[in-house]
Tab-separated table of C-alpha atoms in Angstrom:
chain	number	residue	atom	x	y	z
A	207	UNK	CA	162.552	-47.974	53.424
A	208	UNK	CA	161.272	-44.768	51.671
A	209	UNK	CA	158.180	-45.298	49.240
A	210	UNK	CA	156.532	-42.605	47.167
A	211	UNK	CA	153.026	-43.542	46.051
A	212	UNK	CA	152.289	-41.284	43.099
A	213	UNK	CA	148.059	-41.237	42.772
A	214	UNK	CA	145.738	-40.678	45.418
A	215	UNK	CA	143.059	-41.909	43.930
A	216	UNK	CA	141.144	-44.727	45.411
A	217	UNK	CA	143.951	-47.694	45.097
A	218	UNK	CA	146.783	-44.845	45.345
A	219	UNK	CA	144.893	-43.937	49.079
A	220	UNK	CA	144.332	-47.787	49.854
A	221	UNK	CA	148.040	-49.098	49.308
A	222	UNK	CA	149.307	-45.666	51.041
A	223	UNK	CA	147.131	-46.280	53.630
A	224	UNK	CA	147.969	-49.589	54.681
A	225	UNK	CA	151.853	-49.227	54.631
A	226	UNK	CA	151.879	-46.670	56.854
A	227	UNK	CA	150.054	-48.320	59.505
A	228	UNK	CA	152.527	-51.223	59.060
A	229	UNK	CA	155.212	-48.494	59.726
A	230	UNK	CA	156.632	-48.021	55.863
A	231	UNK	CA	157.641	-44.141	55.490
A	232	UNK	CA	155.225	-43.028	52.665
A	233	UNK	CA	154.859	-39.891	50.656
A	234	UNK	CA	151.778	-39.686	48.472
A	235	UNK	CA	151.536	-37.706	46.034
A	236	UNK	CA	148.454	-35.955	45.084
A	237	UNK	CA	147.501	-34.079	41.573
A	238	UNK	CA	145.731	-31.340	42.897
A	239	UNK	CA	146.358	-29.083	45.863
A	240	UNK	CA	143.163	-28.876	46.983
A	241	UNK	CA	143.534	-33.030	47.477
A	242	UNK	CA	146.811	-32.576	49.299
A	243	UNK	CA	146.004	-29.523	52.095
A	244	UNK	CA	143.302	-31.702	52.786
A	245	UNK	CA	144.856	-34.898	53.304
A	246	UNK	CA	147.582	-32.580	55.523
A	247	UNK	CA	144.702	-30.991	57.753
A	248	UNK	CA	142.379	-33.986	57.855
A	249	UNK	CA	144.944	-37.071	57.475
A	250	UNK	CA	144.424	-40.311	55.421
A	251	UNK	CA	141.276	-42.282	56.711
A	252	UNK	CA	140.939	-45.698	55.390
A	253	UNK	CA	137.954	-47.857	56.074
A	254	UNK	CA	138.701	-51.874	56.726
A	255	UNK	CA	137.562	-54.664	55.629
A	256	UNK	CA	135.598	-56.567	58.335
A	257	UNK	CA	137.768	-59.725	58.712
A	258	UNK	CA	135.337	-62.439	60.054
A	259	UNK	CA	131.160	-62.167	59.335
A	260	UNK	CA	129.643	-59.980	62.495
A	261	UNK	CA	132.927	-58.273	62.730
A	262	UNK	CA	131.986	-54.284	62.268
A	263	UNK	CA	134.757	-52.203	60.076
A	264	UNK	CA	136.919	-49.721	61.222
A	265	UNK	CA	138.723	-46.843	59.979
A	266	UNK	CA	141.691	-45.668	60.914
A	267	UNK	CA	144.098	-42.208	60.113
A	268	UNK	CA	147.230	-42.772	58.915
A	269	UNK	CA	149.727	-39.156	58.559
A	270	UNK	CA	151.846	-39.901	55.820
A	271	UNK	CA	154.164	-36.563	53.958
A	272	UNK	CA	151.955	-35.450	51.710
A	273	UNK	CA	152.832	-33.012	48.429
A	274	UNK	CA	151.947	-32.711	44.512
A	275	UNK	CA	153.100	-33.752	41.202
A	276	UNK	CA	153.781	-30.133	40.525
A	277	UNK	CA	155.942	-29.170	43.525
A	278	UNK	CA	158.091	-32.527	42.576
A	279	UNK	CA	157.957	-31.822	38.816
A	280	UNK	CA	159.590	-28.370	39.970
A	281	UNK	CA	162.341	-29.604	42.489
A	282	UNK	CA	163.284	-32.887	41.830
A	283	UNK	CA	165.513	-34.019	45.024
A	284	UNK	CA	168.156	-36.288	44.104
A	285	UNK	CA	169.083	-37.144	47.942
A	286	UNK	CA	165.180	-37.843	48.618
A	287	UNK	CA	164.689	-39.868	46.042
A	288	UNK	CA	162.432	-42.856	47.822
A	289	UNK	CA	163.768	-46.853	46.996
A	290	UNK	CA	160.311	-47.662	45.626
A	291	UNK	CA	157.961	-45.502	43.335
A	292	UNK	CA	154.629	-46.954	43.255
A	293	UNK	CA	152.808	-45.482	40.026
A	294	UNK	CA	149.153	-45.572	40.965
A	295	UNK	CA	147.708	-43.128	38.443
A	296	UNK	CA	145.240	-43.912	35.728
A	297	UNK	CA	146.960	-45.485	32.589
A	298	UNK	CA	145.725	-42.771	30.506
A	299	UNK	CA	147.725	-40.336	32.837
A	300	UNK	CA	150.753	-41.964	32.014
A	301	UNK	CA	152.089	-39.445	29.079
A	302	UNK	CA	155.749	-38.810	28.367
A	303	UNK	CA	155.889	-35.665	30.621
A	304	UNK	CA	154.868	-38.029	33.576
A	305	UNK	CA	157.551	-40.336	32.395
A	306	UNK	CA	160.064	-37.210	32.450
A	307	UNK	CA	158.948	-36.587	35.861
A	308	UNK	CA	159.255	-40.117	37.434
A	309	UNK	CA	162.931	-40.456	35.332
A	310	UNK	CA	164.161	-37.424	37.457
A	311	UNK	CA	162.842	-38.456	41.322
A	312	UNK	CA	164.727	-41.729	40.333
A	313	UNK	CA	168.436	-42.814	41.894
A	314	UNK	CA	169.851	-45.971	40.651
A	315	UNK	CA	169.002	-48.028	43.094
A	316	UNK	CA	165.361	-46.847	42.896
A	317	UNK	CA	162.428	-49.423	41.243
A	318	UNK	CA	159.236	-48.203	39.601
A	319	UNK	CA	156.244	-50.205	40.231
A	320	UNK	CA	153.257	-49.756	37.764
A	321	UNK	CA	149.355	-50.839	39.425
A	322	UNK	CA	147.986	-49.850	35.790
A	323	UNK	CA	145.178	-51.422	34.314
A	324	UNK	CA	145.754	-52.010	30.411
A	325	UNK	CA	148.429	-52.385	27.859
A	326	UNK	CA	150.314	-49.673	26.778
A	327	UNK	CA	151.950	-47.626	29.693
A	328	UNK	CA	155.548	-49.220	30.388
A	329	UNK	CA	156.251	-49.126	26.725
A	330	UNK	CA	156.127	-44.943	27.296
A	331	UNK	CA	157.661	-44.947	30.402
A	332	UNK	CA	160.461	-47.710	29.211
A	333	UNK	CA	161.557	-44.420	26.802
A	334	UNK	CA	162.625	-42.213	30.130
A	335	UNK	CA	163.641	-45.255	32.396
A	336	UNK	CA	166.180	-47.954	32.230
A	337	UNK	CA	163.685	-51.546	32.026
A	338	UNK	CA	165.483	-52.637	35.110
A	339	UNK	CA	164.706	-50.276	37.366
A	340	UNK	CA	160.600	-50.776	36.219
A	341	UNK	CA	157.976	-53.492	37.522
A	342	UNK	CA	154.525	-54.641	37.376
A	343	UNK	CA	152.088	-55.187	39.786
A	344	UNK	CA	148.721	-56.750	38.858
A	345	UNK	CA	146.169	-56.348	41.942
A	346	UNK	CA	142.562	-57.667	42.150
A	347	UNK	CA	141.976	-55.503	45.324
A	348	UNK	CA	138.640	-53.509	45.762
A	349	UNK	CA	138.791	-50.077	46.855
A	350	UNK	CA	136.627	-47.180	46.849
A	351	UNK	CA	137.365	-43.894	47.548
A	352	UNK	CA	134.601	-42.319	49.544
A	353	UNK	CA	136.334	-38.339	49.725
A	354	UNK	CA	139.855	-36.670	48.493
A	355	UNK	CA	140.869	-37.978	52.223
A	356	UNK	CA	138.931	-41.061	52.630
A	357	UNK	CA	138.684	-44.970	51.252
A	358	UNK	CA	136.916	-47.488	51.901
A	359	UNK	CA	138.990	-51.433	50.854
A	360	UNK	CA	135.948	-52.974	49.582
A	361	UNK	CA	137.565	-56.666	48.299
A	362	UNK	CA	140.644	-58.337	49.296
A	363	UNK	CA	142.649	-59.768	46.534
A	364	UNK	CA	146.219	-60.794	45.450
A	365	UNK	CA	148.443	-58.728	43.820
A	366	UNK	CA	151.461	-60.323	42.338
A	367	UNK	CA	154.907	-58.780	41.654
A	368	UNK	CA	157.554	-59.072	38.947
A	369	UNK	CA	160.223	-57.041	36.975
A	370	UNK	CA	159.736	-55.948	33.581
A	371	UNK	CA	163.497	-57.525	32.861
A	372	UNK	CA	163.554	-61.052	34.118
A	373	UNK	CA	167.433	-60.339	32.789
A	374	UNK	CA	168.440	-58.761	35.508
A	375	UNK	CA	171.202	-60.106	38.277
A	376	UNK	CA	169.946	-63.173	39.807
A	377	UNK	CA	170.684	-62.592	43.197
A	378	UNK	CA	170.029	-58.985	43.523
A	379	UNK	CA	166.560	-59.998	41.940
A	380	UNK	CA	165.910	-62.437	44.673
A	381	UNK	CA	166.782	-59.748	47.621
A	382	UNK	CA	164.574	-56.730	46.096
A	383	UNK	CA	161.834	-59.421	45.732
A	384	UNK	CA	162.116	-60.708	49.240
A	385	UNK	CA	162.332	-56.594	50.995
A	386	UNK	CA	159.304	-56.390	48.710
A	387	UNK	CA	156.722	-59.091	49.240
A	388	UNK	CA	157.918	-58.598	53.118
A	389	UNK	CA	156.478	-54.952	52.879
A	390	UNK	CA	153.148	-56.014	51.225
A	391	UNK	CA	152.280	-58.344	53.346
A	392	UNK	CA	153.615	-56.569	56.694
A	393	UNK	CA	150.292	-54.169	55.328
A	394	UNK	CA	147.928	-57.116	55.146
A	395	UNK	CA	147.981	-57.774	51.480
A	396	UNK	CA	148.104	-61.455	49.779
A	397	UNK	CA	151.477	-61.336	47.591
A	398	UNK	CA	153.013	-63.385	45.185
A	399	UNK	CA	156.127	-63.074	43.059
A	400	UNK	CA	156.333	-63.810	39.057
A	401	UNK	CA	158.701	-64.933	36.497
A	402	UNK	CA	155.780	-64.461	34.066
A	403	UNK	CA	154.752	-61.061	34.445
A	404	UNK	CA	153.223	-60.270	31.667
A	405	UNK	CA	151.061	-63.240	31.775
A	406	UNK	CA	149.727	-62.035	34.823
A	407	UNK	CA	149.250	-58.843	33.076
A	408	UNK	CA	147.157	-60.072	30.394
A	409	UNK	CA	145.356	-62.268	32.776
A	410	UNK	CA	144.250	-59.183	34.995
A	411	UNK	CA	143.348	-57.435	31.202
A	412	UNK	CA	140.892	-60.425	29.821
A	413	UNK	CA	139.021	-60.121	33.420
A	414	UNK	CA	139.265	-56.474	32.965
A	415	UNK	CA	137.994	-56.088	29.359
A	416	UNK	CA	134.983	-58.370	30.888
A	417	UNK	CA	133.891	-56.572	34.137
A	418	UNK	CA	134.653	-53.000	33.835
A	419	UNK	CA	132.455	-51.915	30.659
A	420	UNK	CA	130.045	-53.769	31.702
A	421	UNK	CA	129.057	-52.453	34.921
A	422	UNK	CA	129.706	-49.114	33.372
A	423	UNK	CA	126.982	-49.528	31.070
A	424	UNK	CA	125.339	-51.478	33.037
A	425	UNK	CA	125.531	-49.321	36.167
A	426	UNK	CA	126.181	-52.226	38.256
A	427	UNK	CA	128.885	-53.363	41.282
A	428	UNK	CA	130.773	-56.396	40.414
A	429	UNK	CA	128.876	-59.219	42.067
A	430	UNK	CA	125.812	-58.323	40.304
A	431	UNK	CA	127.385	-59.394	36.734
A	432	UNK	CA	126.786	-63.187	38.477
A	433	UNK	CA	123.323	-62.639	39.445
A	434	UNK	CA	121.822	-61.602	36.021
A	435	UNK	CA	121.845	-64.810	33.933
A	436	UNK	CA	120.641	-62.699	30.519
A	437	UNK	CA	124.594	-60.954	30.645
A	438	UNK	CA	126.120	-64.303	30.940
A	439	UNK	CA	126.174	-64.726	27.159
A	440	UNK	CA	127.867	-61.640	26.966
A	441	UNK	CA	130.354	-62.205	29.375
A	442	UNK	CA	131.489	-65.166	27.799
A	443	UNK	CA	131.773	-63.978	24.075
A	444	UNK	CA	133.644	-61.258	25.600
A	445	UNK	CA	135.903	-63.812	27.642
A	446	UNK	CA	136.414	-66.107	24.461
A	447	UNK	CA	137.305	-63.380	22.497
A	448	UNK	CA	140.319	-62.241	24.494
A	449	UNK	CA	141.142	-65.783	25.091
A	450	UNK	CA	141.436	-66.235	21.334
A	451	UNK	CA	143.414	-63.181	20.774
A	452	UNK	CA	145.994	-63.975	23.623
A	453	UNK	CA	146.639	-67.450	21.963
A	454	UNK	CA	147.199	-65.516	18.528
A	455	UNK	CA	149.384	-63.330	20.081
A	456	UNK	CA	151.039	-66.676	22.152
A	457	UNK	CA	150.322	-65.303	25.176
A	458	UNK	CA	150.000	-67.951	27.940
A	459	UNK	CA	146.532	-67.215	30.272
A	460	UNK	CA	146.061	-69.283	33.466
A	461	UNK	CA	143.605	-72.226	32.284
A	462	UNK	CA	141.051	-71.765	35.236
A	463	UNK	CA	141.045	-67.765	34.284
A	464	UNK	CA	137.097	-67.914	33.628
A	465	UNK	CA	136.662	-69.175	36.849
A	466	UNK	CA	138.995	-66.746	38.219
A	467	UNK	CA	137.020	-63.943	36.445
A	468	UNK	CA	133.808	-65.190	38.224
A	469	UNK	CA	135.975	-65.265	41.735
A	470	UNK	CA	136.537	-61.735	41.419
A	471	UNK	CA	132.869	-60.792	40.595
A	472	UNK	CA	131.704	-62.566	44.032
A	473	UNK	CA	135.109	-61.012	46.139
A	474	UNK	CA	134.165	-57.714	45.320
A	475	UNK	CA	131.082	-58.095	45.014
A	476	UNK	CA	129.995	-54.510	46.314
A	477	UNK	CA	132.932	-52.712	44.456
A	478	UNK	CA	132.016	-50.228	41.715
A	479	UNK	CA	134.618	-50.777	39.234
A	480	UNK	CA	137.251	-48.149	38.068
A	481	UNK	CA	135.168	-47.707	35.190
A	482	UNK	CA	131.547	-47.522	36.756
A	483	UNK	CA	133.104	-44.951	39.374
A	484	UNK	CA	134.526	-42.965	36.365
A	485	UNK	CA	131.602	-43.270	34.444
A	486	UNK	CA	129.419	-42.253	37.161
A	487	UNK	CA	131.650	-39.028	38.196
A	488	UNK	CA	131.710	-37.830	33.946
A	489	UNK	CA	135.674	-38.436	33.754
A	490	UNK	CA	137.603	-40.259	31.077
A	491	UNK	CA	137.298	-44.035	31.517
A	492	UNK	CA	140.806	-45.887	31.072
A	493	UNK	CA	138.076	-47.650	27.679
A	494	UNK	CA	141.063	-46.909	25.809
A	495	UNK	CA	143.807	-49.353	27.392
A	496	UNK	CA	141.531	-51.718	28.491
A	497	UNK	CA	138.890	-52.421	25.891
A	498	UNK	CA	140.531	-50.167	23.048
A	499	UNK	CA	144.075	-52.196	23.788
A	500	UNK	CA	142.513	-55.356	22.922
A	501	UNK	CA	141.054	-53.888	19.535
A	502	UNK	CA	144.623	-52.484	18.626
A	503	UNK	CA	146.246	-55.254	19.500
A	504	UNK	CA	143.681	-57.442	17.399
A	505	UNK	CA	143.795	-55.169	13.958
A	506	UNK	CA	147.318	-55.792	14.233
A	507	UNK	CA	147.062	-59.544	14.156
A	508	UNK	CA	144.112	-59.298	11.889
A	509	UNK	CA	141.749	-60.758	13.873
A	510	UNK	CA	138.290	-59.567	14.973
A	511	UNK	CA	136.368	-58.740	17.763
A	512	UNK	CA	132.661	-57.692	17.665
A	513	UNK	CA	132.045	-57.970	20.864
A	514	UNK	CA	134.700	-55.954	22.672
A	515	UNK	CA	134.002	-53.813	19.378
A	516	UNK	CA	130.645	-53.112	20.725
A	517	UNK	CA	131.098	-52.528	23.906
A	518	UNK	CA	133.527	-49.961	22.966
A	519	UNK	CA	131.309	-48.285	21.079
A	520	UNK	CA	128.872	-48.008	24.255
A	521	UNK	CA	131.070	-46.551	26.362
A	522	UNK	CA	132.021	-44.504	24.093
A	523	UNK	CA	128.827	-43.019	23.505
A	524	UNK	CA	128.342	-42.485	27.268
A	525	UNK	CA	131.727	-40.396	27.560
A	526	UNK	CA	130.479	-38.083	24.285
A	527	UNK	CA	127.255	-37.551	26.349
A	528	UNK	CA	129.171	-35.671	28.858
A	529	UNK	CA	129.916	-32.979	25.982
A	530	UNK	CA	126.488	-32.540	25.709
A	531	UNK	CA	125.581	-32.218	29.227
């Protein structure tokens, strides 16, 4: 089984990582060149997690093929194309040209999966590829990526799996499912397969809109949102908020999802989220799918949100301080 992980940014690096020690042929793609001669000369080091307490971690080097979105962009291979695309970029990278790109490394038989955070991305990509041949993954695993050749998995999670299309053949469904949970969890990952996808997806996106601009303003890891009782408040207007525009919407959430939210707070509790590490390295925050999806998708129900609305505006105004800089 061929799999191209496109994104070698600090999830991108961790899923890479892990299927190649488990003996999956991967090709990462990287967006720079600079990224990918190093990863060539230097090989992909990933950092474990420590699996019992007094355990140390270890890292390992994994060689997978390496190349960049511009040498595929300008010689799409037909007879290379890989059976599985995993999409790990940044939602706001997904633009129409990327969509282009991804159409043309695909074969029929080939299935897009999509680790974005956010609403918003398979609608653009949905214009370039045929729905059946596109999933969704929702992950809760930590990573952090220490170099452009190292990570570090900082929280194990569960990542569940489903197609966009639940319309598509039965049996065939079944088989890709099975070949693809196998894979995961050949690489150590916790796996489960869903019918309700885009639950999931909105699940992921209320825990999400809670966590990440939080510790971005906050400059906090995860676990500390738990140990400072004046953000609680916060948390849950946040929380209630997105609850109340999922049920307007009729979106069905899982009914222990607050807890859930606080599980993922204590798992990774030393992760910086995607947001904090953004924040913290002056690049554009993924504010606008995660946060700024909620607020669209509330105007057009004609609801409100003051709290996400807020929040927003923070982060906001710490991205427009970069201009200044």
């Amino acid at each position: 089984m061929k799999v191209r992980v496109i994104g070698a940014g600090a999830l991108g690096m961790l899923i890479a990582a892990a299927l190649a020690e488990a003996g999956v042929q991967i090709e990462l793609v990287t967006r720079s060149r600079e990224q990918a001669e190093k990863l060539s000369a230097e090989g992909l080091q990933l950092v474990k997690m420590k699996k019992k307490a007094g355990m140390d971690q270890h890292k390992i080097t994994v060689r997978p093929s390496i190349t960049t979105a511009e040498d595929l962009e300008s010689n799409p291979d037909q007879q290379a194309a890989p059976d599985w695309i995993l999409l790990m970029v940044k939602q706001t990278a997904v633009t129409d040209k990327l969509a282009q790109s991804i159409a043309a490394q695909m074969k029929p038989e080939t299935r897009l999966i999509c680790f974005q955070n956010g609403i918003g991305h398979t609608e653009t990509l949905s214009r370039f590829i045929p729905i059946d041949q596109i999933w969704i993954a929702v992950t809760t695993e930590g990573a952090l990526r220490h170099h452009s050749h190292g990570v570090e998995h900082t929280g194990s999670g569960i990542t569940w799996l489903g197609p966009m299309n639940m319309a598509n053949d039965e049996k065939k469904l079944n088989l890709l499912e099975k070949k693809l949970q196998n894979m995961f969890q050949d690489a150590g990952f916790s796996v489960s397969l869903s019918n309700k996808i885009t639950s999931k997806v909105w699940n992921k996106l209320l825990i999400n809109s809670v966590i990440n601009p939080l510790t971005a303003i906050l400059q906090i890891p995860n676990g500390m949102l738990t140990q400072l009782p004046a953000i609680t408040p916060l948390m849950r207007a946040l929380f209630e908020e997105g609850v109340r525009l999922a049920n307007k919407l009729g979106i069905e959430l899982a009914d222990d999802l607050w807890e859930q939210l606080l599980t993922v707070c204590e798992r990774t509790a030393a992760n910086q989220s995607s947001m904090l590490q953004d924040v913290r390295a002056c690049r554009l925050t993924e504010l606008d799918s995660i946060t700024g999806g909620l607020l669209a998708k509330a105007q057009q129900a004609g609801i409100e949100l003051p709290s996400h609305r807020t929040v927003y505006q923070l982060v906001r105004s710490i991205e427009q301080q970069w201009k200044k800089i």
